[in-house]
Structures are given as C-alpha cells and as structure tokens.
Short mmCIF file of N, CA and C in Angstrom, two decimals:
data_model
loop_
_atom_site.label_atom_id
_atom_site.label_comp_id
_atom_site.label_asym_id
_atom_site.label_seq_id
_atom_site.Cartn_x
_atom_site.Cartn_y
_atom_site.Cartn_z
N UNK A 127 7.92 -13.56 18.81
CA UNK A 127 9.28 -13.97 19.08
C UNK A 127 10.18 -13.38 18.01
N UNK A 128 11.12 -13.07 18.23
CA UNK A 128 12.08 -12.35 17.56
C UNK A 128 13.04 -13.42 17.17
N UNK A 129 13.60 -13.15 16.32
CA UNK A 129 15.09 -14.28 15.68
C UNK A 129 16.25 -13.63 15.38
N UNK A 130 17.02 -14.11 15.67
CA UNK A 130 18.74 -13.81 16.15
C UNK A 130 19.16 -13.84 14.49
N UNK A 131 19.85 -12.79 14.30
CA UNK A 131 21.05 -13.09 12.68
C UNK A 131 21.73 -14.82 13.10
N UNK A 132 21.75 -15.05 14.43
CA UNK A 132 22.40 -16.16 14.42
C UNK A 132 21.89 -17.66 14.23
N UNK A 133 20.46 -17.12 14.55
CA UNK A 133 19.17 -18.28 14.11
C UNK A 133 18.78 -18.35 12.83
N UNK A 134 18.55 -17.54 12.17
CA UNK A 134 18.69 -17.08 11.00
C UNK A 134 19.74 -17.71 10.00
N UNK A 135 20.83 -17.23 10.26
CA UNK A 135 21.88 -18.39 9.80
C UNK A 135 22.11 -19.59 10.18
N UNK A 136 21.25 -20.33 11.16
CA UNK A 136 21.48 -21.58 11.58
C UNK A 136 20.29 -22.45 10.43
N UNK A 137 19.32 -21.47 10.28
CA UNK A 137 18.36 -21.87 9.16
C UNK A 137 18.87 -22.13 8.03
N UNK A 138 19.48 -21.11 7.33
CA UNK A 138 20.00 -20.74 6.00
C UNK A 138 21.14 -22.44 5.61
N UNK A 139 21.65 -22.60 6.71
CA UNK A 139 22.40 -23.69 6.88
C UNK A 139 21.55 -24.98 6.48
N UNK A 140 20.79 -24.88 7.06
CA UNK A 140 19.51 -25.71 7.10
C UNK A 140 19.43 -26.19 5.75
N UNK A 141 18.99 -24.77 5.40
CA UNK A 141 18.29 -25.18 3.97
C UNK A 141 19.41 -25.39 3.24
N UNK A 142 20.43 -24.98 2.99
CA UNK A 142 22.00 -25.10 2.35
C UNK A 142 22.41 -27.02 2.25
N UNK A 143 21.97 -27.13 3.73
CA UNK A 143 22.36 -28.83 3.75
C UNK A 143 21.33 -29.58 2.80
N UNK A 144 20.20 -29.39 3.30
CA UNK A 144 19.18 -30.08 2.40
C UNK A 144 19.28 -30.03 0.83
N UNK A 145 19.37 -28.95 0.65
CA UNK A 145 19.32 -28.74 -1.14
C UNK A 145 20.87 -29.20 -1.96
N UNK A 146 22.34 -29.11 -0.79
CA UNK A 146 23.26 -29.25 -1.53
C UNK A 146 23.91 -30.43 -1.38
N UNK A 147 23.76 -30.97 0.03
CA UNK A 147 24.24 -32.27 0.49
C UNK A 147 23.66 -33.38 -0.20
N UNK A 148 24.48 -34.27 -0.89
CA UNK A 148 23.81 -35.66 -1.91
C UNK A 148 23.80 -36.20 -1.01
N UNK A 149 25.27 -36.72 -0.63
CA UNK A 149 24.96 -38.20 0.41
C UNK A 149 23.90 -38.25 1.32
N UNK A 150 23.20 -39.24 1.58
CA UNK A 150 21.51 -38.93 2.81
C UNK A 150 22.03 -39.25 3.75
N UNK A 151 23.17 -40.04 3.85
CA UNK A 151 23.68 -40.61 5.17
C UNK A 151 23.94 -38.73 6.25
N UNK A 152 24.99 -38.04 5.47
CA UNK A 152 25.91 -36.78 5.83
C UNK A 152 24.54 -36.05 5.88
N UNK A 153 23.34 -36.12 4.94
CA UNK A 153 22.76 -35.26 5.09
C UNK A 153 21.43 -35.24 6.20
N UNK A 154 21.60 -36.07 6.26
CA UNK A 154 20.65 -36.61 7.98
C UNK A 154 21.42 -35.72 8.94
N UNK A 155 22.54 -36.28 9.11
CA UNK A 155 23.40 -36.05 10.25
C UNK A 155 23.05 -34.68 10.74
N UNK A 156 23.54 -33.71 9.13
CA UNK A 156 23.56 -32.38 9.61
C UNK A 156 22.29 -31.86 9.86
N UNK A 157 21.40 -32.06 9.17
CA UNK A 157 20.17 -31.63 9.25
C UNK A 157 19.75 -32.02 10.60
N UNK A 158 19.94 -33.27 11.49
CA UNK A 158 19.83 -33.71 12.79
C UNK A 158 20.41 -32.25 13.91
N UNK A 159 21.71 -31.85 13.55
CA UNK A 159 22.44 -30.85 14.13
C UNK A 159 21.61 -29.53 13.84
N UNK A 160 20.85 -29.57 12.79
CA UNK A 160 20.47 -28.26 12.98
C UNK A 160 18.95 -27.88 13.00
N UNK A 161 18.81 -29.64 12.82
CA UNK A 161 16.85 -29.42 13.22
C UNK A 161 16.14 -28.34 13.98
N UNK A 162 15.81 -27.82 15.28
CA UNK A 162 14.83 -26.84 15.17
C UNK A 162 15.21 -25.54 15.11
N UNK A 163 16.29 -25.47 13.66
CA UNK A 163 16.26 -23.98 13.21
C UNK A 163 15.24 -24.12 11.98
N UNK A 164 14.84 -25.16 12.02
CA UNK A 164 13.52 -24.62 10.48
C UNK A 164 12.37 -24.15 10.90
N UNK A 165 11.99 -24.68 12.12
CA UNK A 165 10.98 -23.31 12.36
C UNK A 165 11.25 -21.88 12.74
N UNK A 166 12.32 -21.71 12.98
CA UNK A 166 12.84 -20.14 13.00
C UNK A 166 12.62 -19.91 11.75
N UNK A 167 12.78 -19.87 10.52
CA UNK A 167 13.03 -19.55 9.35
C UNK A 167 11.44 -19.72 9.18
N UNK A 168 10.60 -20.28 9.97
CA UNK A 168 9.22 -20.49 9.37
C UNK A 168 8.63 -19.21 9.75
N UNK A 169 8.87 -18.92 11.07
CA UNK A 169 8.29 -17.68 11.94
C UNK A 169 9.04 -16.49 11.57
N UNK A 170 10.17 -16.51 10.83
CA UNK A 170 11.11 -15.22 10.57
C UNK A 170 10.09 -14.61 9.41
N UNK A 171 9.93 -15.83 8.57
CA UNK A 171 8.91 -15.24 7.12
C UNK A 171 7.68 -15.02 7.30
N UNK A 172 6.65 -15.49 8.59
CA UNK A 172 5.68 -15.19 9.01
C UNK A 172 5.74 -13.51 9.21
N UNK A 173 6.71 -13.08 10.35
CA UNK A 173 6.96 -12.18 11.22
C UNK A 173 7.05 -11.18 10.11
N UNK A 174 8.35 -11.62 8.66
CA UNK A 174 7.77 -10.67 7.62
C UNK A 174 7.10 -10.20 7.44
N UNK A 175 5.99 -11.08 6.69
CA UNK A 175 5.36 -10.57 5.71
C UNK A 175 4.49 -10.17 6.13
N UNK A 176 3.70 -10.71 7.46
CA UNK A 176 2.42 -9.79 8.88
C UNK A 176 3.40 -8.53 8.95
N UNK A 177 4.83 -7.70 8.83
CA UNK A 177 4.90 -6.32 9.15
C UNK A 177 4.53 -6.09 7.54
N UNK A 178 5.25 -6.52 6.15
CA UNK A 178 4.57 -6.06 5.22
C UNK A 178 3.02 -5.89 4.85
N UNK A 179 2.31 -6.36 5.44
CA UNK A 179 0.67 -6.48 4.74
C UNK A 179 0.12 -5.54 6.03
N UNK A 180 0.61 -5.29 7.04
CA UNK A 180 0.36 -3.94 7.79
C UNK A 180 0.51 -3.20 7.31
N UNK A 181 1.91 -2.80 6.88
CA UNK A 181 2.53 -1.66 6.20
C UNK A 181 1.56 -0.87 5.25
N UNK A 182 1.42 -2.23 3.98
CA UNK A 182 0.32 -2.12 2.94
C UNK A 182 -0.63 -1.55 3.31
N UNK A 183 -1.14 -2.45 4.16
CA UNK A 183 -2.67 -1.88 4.58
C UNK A 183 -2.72 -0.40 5.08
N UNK A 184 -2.20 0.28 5.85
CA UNK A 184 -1.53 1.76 6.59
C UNK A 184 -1.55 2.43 5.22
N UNK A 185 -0.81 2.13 4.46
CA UNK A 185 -0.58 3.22 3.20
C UNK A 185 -1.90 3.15 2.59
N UNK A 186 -2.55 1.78 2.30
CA UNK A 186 -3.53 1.91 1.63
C UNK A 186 -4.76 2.63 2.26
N UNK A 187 -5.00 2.75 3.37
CA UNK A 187 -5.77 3.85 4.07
C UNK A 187 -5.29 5.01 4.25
N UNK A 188 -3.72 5.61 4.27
CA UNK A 188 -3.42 6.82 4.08
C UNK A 188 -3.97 7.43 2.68
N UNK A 189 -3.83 6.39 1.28
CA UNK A 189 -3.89 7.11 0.15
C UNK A 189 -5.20 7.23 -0.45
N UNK A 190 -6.31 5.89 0.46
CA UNK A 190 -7.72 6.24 0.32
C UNK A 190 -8.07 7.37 1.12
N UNK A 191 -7.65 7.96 2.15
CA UNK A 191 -8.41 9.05 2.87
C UNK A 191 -7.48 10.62 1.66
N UNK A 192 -6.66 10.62 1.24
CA UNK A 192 -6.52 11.21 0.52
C UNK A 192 -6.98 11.99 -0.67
N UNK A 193 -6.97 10.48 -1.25
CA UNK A 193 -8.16 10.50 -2.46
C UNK A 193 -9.84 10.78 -2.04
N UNK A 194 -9.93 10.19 -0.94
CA UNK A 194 -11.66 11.04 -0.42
C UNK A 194 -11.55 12.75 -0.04
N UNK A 195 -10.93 12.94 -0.03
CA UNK A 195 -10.84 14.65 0.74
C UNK A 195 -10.43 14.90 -0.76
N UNK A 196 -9.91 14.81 -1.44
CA UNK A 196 -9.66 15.15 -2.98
C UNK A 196 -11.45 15.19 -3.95
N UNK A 197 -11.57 14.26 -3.64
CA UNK A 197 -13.07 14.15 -4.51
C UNK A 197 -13.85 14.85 -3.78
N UNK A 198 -13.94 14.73 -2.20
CA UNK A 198 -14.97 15.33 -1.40
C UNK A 198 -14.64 17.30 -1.75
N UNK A 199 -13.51 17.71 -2.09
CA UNK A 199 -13.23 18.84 -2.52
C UNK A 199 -13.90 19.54 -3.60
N UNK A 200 -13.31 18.46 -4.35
CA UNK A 200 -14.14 18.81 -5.90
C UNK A 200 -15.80 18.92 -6.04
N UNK A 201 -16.06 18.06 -5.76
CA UNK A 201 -17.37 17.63 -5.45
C UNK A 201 -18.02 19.30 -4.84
N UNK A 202 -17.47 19.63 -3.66
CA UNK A 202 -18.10 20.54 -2.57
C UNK A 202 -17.43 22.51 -3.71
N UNK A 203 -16.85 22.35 -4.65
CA UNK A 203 -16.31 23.17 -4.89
C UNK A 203 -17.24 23.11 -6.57
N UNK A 204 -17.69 22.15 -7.00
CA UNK A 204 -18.52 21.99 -8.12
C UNK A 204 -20.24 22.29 -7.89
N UNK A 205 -20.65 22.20 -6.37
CA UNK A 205 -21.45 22.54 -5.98
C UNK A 205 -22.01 23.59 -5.37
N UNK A 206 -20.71 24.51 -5.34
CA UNK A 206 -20.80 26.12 -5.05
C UNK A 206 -20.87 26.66 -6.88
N UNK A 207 -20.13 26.40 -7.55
CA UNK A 207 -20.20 26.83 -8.98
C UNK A 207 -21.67 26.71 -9.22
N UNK A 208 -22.37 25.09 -9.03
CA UNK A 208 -23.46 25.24 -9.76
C UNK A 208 -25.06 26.41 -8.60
N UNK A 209 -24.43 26.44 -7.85
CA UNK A 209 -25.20 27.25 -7.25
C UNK A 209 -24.88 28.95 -7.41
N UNK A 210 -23.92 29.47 -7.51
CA UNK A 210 -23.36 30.78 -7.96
C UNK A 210 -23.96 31.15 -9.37
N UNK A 211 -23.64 29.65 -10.30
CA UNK A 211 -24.30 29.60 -11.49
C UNK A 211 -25.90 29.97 -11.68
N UNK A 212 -26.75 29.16 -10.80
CA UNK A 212 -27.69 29.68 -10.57
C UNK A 212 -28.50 30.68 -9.39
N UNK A 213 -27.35 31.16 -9.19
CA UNK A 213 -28.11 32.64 -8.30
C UNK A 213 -28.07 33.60 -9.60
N UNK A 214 -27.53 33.45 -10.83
CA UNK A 214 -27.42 34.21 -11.80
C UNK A 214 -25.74 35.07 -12.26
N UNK A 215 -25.06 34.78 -11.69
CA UNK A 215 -23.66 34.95 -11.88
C UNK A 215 -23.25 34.15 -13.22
N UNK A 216 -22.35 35.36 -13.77
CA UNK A 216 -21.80 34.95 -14.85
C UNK A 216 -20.39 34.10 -14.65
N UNK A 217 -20.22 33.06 -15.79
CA UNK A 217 -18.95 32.12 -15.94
C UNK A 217 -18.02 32.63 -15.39
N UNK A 218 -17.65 33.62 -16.16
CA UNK A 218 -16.37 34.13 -16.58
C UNK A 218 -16.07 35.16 -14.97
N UNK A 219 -17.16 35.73 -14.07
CA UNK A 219 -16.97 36.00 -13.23
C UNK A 219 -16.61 35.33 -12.01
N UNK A 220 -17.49 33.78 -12.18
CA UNK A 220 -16.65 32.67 -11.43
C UNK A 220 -15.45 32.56 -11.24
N UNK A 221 -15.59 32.04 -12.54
CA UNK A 221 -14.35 31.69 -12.69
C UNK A 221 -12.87 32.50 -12.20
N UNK A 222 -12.95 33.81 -12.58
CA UNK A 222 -12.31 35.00 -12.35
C UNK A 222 -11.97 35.19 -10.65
N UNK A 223 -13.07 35.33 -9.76
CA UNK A 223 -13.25 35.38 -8.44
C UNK A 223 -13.08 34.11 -7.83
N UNK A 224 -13.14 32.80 -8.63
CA UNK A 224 -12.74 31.45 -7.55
C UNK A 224 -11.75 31.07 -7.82
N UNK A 225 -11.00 31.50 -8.99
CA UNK A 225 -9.61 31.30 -9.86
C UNK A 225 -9.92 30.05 -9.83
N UNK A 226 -10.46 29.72 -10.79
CA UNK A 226 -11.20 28.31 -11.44
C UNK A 226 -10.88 28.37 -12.92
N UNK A 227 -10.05 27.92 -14.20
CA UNK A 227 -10.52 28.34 -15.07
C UNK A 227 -11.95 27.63 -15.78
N UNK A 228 -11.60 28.73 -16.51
CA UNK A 228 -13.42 29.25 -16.80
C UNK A 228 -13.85 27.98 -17.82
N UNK A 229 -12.53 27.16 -18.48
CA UNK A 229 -13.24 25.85 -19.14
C UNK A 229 -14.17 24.57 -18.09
N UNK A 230 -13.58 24.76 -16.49
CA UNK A 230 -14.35 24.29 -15.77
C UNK A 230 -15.41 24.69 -15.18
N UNK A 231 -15.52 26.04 -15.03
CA UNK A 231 -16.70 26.59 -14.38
C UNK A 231 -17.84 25.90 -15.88
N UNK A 232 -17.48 26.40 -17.55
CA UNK A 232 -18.51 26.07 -18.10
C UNK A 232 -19.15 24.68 -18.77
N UNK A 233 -17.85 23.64 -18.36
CA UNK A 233 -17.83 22.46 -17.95
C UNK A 233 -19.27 22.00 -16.77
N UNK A 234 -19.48 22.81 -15.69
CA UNK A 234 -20.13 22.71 -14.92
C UNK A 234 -21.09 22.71 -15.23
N UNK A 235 -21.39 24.40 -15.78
CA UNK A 235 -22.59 25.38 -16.45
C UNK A 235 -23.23 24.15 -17.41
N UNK A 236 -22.86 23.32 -18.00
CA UNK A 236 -23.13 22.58 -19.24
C UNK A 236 -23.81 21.45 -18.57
N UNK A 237 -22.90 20.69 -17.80
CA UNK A 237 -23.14 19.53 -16.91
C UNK A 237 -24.79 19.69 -16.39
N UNK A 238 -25.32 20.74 -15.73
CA UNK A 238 -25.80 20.60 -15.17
C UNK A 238 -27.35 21.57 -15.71
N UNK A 239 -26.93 21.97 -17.24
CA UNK A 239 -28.41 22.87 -18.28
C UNK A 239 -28.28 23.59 -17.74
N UNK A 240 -27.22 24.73 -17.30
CA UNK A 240 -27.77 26.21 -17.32
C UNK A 240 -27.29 26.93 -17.66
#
C-alpha cells in the first residue's frame, strides 16, 4: 500500500498532537480525529526501510561479485607467473612481457621457492 503526502501529514499531526498537546481532555479529542493515521506512519516506515535493506543488500552483492572477479584475477594471473616461473623463464622477462612489475613477479618467485 502506498501513502499519500496527505496521509503522511495526517500522521505527522498525529504525532505533533500527542507529544505537544498538555491538556488530555483536547488531546483525546484530536488524536480521536486523527486516529487511523498512525498506522499509515507505521507502514510508511516499514515500506522504508524494506526499500533500504534491498537497496543494501543489491549493492552488497554488486560489490561482493566485484571483489570476487578481482581476487579470482589475481589469483589466475599469480598462477600463470608461477608456472612461466617454472617452465624456466626469467623474472625480469615476465615481468617485461606481462607488464607486471618485476617486484611482483619476484614476490611470486619467492612465495612459492623458486
């Protein structure tokens, strides 16, 4: 269900009477007049915060599949080094031909004793 700017402000009223109105007599009354706008205001903040924690959730699987294709990169690009490394290829030629610099190719070379 959707809520009107005009339900919305029939709430806001709501809560306006309750918190500012002393007399209980005046403040019955109005609150009587504007009784079932407080569950609008209940379902308006529901309706929120279920589109925020979607939202969240959406980004937070956009920026985990991100971060996996990032590592899954590295990973698959650290595992050609250490194999180039050991077909007998030199660092510095790696490095040179994968435009890697060569503190990572021997980063690798090290990582892994060869």
């Amino acid at each position: 269900m959707t809520i009107s700017q005009k339900d919305l402000a029939l709430g806001i009223m709501w809560l306006t009477t309750d918190k500012f109105v002393e007399n209980p007599l005046e403040r019955n009354i109005l609150q009587d007049m504007l009784g079932g706008r407080m569950s609008l205001i209940h379902e308006y903040g529901e309706n929120k915060y279920q589109i925020g924690k979607d939202e969240g959730i959406e980004k937070g699987k956009k920026e985990g599949i991100e971060k996996g294709k990032k590592e899954g990169i590295k990973e698959e690009n650290e595992r050609i080094v250490t194999n180039l490394l050991k077909s007998g290829n030199e660092a510095e030629v790696i490095a040179k031909q994968a435009d890697i610099p060569l503190e990572k190719v021997l980063k690798i070379k090290n990582k892994n004793n060869l």
